[in-house]
Amino acid sequence: FGSSHLGPAERYLRHARTGTKHIRGAMSLTKEEDIQKMLVCKTHLGTRNCDHRMKRYVFRRTVDGIHIIHLGKAWEKIMVAARAIVTIENPADVIVASQRPYGSRAVLKFSQYTGTHAMAGRWMPGTLTNQITTKYLEPRLLIVTDPRTDSQAVKEASYASIPVVALVDTDSPLEN
């Protein structure tokens, strides 16, 4: 019975049982596996344009001019976002928003499985800032699929001091 037939969860638990000094090794196993999955899904491919604030997350540029995202840094940021999401006890206190047509389906599926509040389609201005409106919400966390198209939501979250998790590309703005 070698460890080759064990899944990632079993390997992690096996390493965790042997002591805390081996947890770092188990995390590196899952990190490598996650990075392999991200490579297969081609999440490392960016755009031809690159915002100057995103350069620190770019690994290199191909001959075609496409920027390659550094998956090690991306994985670390995903883990930070996961920790932020896990700290919210009530999933209904999380808003997941997308104005993009391709992001709307993902937002609805994510909300269906996690119990978060979905805002697919047009963002109603004042949702986070205008207490008079009937659609006023006070979330503890905002997740957006594109900070450029969801800029109104990001701006309102910054006014209301609500943390934001955004899925970005190499040409995404990082202000606010």
GROMACS .gro file of C-alpha atoms in nm:
model
  176
    1PHE     CA    1   0.000   0.000   0.000
    2GLY     CA    2   0.201   0.295  -0.125
    3SER     CA    3   0.079   0.650  -0.125
    4SER     CA    4   0.037   0.653  -0.504
    5HIS     CA    5  -0.323   0.523  -0.489
    6LEU     CA    6  -0.430   0.783  -0.231
    7GLY     CA    7  -0.617   1.097  -0.333
    8PRO     CA    8  -0.495   1.446  -0.238
    9ALA     CA    9  -0.720   1.465   0.068
   10GLU     CA   10  -0.600   1.128   0.197
   11ARG     CA   11  -0.235   1.223   0.139
   12TYR     CA   12  -0.290   1.550   0.323
   13LEU     CA   13  -0.453   1.374   0.617
   14ARG     CA   14  -0.179   1.111   0.623
   15HIS     CA   15   0.090   1.381   0.638
   16ALA     CA   16  -0.109   1.585   0.891
   17ARG     CA   17  -0.134   1.288   1.127
   18THR     CA   18   0.243   1.241   1.133
   19GLY     CA   19   0.307   1.587   1.274
   20THR     CA   20   0.281   1.957   1.196
   21LYS     CA   21   0.622   1.977   1.031
   22HIS     CA   22   0.489   1.763   0.744
   23ILE     CA   23   0.187   1.985   0.676
   24ARG     CA   24   0.403   2.219   0.471
   25GLY     CA   25   0.500   1.921   0.252
   26ALA     CA   26   0.135   1.825   0.209
   27MET     CA   27   0.048   2.181   0.112
   28SER     CA   28   0.319   2.178  -0.152
   29LEU     CA   29   0.169   1.857  -0.294
   30THR     CA   30  -0.173   2.016  -0.326
   31LYS     CA   31  -0.017   2.334  -0.464
   32GLU     CA   32   0.156   2.137  -0.738
   33GLU     CA   33  -0.162   1.946  -0.817
   34ASP     CA   34  -0.366   2.266  -0.826
   35ILE     CA   35  -0.112   2.432  -1.055
   36GLN     CA   36  -0.125   2.129  -1.286
   37LYS     CA   37  -0.505   2.164  -1.302
   38MET     CA   38  -0.473   2.537  -1.374
   39LEU     CA   39  -0.229   2.458  -1.657
   40VAL     CA   40  -0.472   2.207  -1.810
   41CYS     CA   41  -0.753   2.464  -1.793
   42LYS     CA   42  -0.522   2.727  -1.949
   43THR     CA   43  -0.582   2.980  -1.673
   44HIS     CA   44  -0.223   3.098  -1.712
   45LEU     CA   45  -0.292   3.262  -2.048
   46GLY     CA   46  -0.348   3.633  -2.020
   47THR     CA   47  -0.409   3.901  -2.279
   48ARG     CA   48  -0.182   4.093  -2.514
   49ASN     CA   49  -0.218   4.404  -2.297
   50CYS     CA   50  -0.076   4.428  -1.947
   51ASP     CA   51  -0.158   4.686  -1.681
   52HIS     CA   52   0.156   4.818  -1.513
   53ARG     CA   53   0.027   4.708  -1.170
   54MET     CA   54  -0.022   4.351  -1.297
   55LYS     CA   55   0.338   4.313  -1.419
   56ARG     CA   56   0.445   4.157  -1.089
   57TYR     CA   57   0.203   3.868  -1.154
   58VAL     CA   58   0.321   3.808  -1.511
   59PHE     CA   59   0.574   3.529  -1.560
   60ARG     CA   60   0.677   3.621  -1.915
   61ARG     CA   61   0.548   3.722  -2.256
   62THR     CA   62   0.522   3.479  -2.548
   63VAL     CA   63   0.645   3.545  -2.901
   64ASP     CA   64   0.282   3.613  -2.999
   65GLY     CA   65   0.268   3.887  -2.734
   66ILE     CA   66   0.042   3.702  -2.490
   67HIS     CA   67   0.132   3.750  -2.125
   68ILE     CA   68   0.170   3.433  -1.916
   69ILE     CA   69   0.043   3.461  -1.558
   70HIS     CA   70   0.275   3.331  -1.284
   71LEU     CA   71   0.069   3.041  -1.146
   72GLY     CA   72   0.263   3.019  -0.819
   73LYS     CA   73   0.169   3.376  -0.731
   74ALA     CA   74  -0.186   3.322  -0.859
   75TRP     CA   75  -0.224   3.013  -0.637
   76GLU     CA   76  -0.107   3.212  -0.333
   77LYS     CA   77  -0.364   3.484  -0.404
   78ILE     CA   78  -0.635   3.220  -0.451
   79MET     CA   79  -0.549   3.079  -0.108
   80VAL     CA   80  -0.573   3.429   0.046
   81ALA     CA   81  -0.913   3.477  -0.120
   82ALA     CA   82  -1.028   3.134   0.002
   83ARG     CA   83  -0.929   3.224   0.358
   84ALA     CA   84  -1.123   3.551   0.331
   85ILE     CA   85  -1.432   3.372   0.202
   86VAL     CA   86  -1.415   3.104   0.472
   87THR     CA   87  -1.411   3.365   0.751
   88ILE     CA   88  -1.767   3.470   0.663
   89GLU     CA   89  -1.994   3.252   0.879
   90ASN     CA   90  -2.318   3.320   0.689
   91PRO     CA   91  -2.282   3.268   0.311
   92ALA     CA   92  -2.580   3.499   0.254
   93ASP     CA   93  -2.351   3.786   0.366
   94VAL     CA   94  -2.145   3.739   0.048
   95ILE     CA   95  -2.246   3.899  -0.284
   96VAL     CA   96  -2.114   3.748  -0.606
   97ALA     CA   97  -2.158   3.990  -0.896
   98SER     CA   98  -2.100   3.979  -1.270
   99GLN     CA   99  -2.222   4.205  -1.547
  100ARG     CA  100  -2.052   3.994  -1.815
  101PRO     CA  101  -2.271   3.743  -1.998
  102TYR     CA  102  -2.013   3.464  -1.959
  103GLY     CA  103  -1.973   3.535  -1.588
  104SER     CA  104  -2.345   3.539  -1.514
  105ARG     CA  105  -2.387   3.163  -1.545
  106ALA     CA  106  -2.082   3.101  -1.325
  107VAL     CA  107  -2.215   3.344  -1.062
  108LEU     CA  108  -2.554   3.174  -1.056
  109LYS     CA  109  -2.398   2.826  -1.026
  110PHE     CA  110  -2.156   2.940  -0.753
  111SER     CA  111  -2.441   3.096  -0.557
  112GLN     CA  112  -2.659   2.790  -0.601
  113TYR     CA  113  -2.396   2.562  -0.450
  114THR     CA  114  -2.265   2.794  -0.178
  115GLY     CA  115  -2.574   2.988  -0.070
  116THR     CA  116  -2.429   3.330  -0.151
  117HIS     CA  117  -2.630   3.619  -0.295
  118ALA     CA  118  -2.601   3.635  -0.677
  119MET     CA  119  -2.613   3.963  -0.870
  120ALA     CA  120  -2.595   3.854  -1.234
  121GLY     CA  121  -2.662   4.117  -1.497
  122ARG     CA  122  -2.678   4.491  -1.449
  123TRP     CA  123  -2.555   4.632  -1.116
  124MET     CA  124  -2.806   4.875  -0.971
  125PRO     CA  125  -2.613   5.187  -0.863
  126GLY     CA  126  -2.656   5.256  -0.492
  127THR     CA  127  -2.697   4.889  -0.397
  128LEU     CA  128  -2.424   4.919  -0.132
  129THR     CA  129  -2.440   5.292  -0.058
  130ASN     CA  130  -2.800   5.423  -0.084
  131GLN     CA  131  -2.997   5.307   0.221
  132ILE     CA  132  -3.323   5.450   0.088
  133THR     CA  133  -3.352   5.205  -0.202
  134THR     CA  134  -3.533   4.874  -0.165
  135LYS     CA  135  -3.236   4.686  -0.313
  136TYR     CA  136  -2.993   4.816  -0.046
  137LEU     CA  137  -2.761   4.540   0.080
  138GLU     CA  138  -2.494   4.525   0.349
  139PRO     CA  139  -2.265   4.235   0.260
  140ARG     CA  140  -1.948   4.143   0.442
  141LEU     CA  141  -1.766   4.046   0.120
  142LEU     CA  142  -1.804   4.120  -0.252
  143ILE     CA  143  -1.677   3.884  -0.522
  144VAL     CA  144  -1.666   4.014  -0.882
  145THR     CA  145  -1.573   3.836  -1.204
  146ASP     CA  146  -1.415   4.136  -1.380
  147PRO     CA  147  -1.313   4.458  -1.203
  148ARG     CA  148  -1.340   4.658  -1.528
  149THR     CA  149  -1.703   4.576  -1.608
  150ASP     CA  150  -1.801   4.553  -1.242
  151SER     CA  151  -1.631   4.884  -1.159
  152GLN     CA  152  -1.951   5.036  -1.014
  153ALA     CA  153  -1.978   4.750  -0.762
  154VAL     CA  154  -1.609   4.777  -0.673
  155LYS     CA  155  -1.637   5.154  -0.628
  156GLU     CA  156  -1.941   5.124  -0.401
  157ALA     CA  157  -1.769   4.851  -0.198
  158SER     CA  158  -1.471   5.082  -0.145
  159TYR     CA  159  -1.706   5.359  -0.023
  160ALA     CA  160  -1.873   5.117   0.220
  161SER     CA  161  -1.541   4.958   0.333
  162ILE     CA  162  -1.642   4.614   0.206
  163PRO     CA  163  -1.355   4.381   0.108
  164VAL     CA  164  -1.353   4.274  -0.259
  165VAL     CA  165  -1.226   3.956  -0.422
  166ALA     CA  166  -1.190   4.002  -0.798
  167LEU     CA  167  -1.100   3.758  -1.072
  168VAL     CA  168  -0.854   3.951  -1.287
  169ASP     CA  169  -0.667   3.924  -1.616
  170THR     CA  170  -0.337   4.083  -1.714
  171ASP     CA  171  -0.510   4.398  -1.840
  172SER     CA  172  -0.735   4.446  -1.534
  173PRO     CA  173  -0.711   4.769  -1.335
  174LEU     CA  174  -0.613   4.727  -0.970
  175GLU     CA  175  -0.717   5.064  -0.830
  176ASN     CA  176  -0.993   5.095  -0.566
   0.00000   0.00000   0.00000
